[in-house]
Amino acid sequence: MDPALALPARRISDLLSSGLQARAKSRRETMDQPRVDPDQELVTRTQSGDAGAFDELVIKYTPRLYGLVYNMTSNHEDTNDLLQDIFAKAYRAIRGFRGKSSFYTWIHSIAVNMTLNFLKKRGRRFQLSLDDVDASIQNDKEFLESTATSSPVREADLSELQRRLNEAMMKLSDEHRAVVTMFHIQGMPHAEISKILRVSEGTVRSRLFYANRQLQNYLDEFRKNPVS
């Protein structure tokens, strides 16, 4: 049996630096994955022992994953540490990847799950039961009548509200902040988020609706009294 894949931490660190130099454009209309996984060739080469192929995957996905993790942790040092762990875990596990989902979905699932676990270990206190929130929101009349175009993030003038928006984001639960980050900031469609989180699209929509409403409440006072 071939030995398990192992990527040195220093090498991952170097690759992260290279990857962060790439420009990541988050446009929702380009996020739907094609039928043929564009990363399959690199995945296959990696599974055959070509570490250089995995280097290319690291460079490709570092910008998006950095934005995802940072918006969930709000800490650059934690983000850098988590990215090294995320790519190291992906490299060790990639031989078990069978392509049932795209590599894109697979690596984002690893990133989201590891970040949520990190946040829980860091000791964030939860004041809400996520299951209870999901159930109640999906029966909310306002949610049922709402459209995907309503969003406090889109309405906010980030040049004036950036600090308040960041503060409001950090008041959300970790799970709700993850969904807001993936949808509003990274431009992922509901279907992709549902695959990553392994929940229904309805649950994704309800969590977004709840998070949007919370953000609206947090930003309400500032909107009524904007900085001149």
Coordinates of N, CA, C and O in Angstrom, one line a residue, residues 126-135 176:
F126 N -23.3 30.3 22.2 CA -24.5 30.3 21.4 C -25.7 30.7 22.2 O -25.9 30.1 23.3
Q127 N -26.5 31.6 21.7 CA -27.7 32.0 22.4 C -29.0 31.5 21.8 O -30.1 31.7 22.3
L128 N -28.8 30.8 20.6 CA -30.0 30.3 19.9 C -29.8 28.9 19.5 O -28.7 28.4 19.3
S129 N -30.9 28.2 19.4 CA -30.8 26.8 18.8 C -31.0 26.9 17.3 O -32.0 27.4 16.9
L130 N -30.0 26.5 16.5 CA -30.1 26.7 15.1 C -31.3 25.9 14.5 O -32.0 26.4 13.6
D131 N -31.6 24.7 15.0 CA -32.7 24.0 14.5 C -34.0 24.7 14.8 O -34.9 24.7 13.9
D132 N -34.1 25.3 15.9 CA -35.4 26.1 16.2 C -35.5 27.3 15.3 O -36.6 27.6 14.9
V133 N -34.4 27.9 15.1 CA -34.4 29.1 14.2 C -34.8 28.7 12.8 O -35.7 29.3 12.1
D134 N -34.2 27.6 12.3 CA -34.5 27.1 10.9 C -36.0 26.8 10.8 O -36.7 27.2 9.8
A135 N -36.6 26.1 11.8 CA -38.0 25.7 11.7 C -38.9 26.9 11.7 O -39.9 26.9 11.0
H176 N -24.7 31.1 10.8 CA -25.4 32.1 10.0 C -24.4 33.0 9.3 O -24.5 33.4 8.2

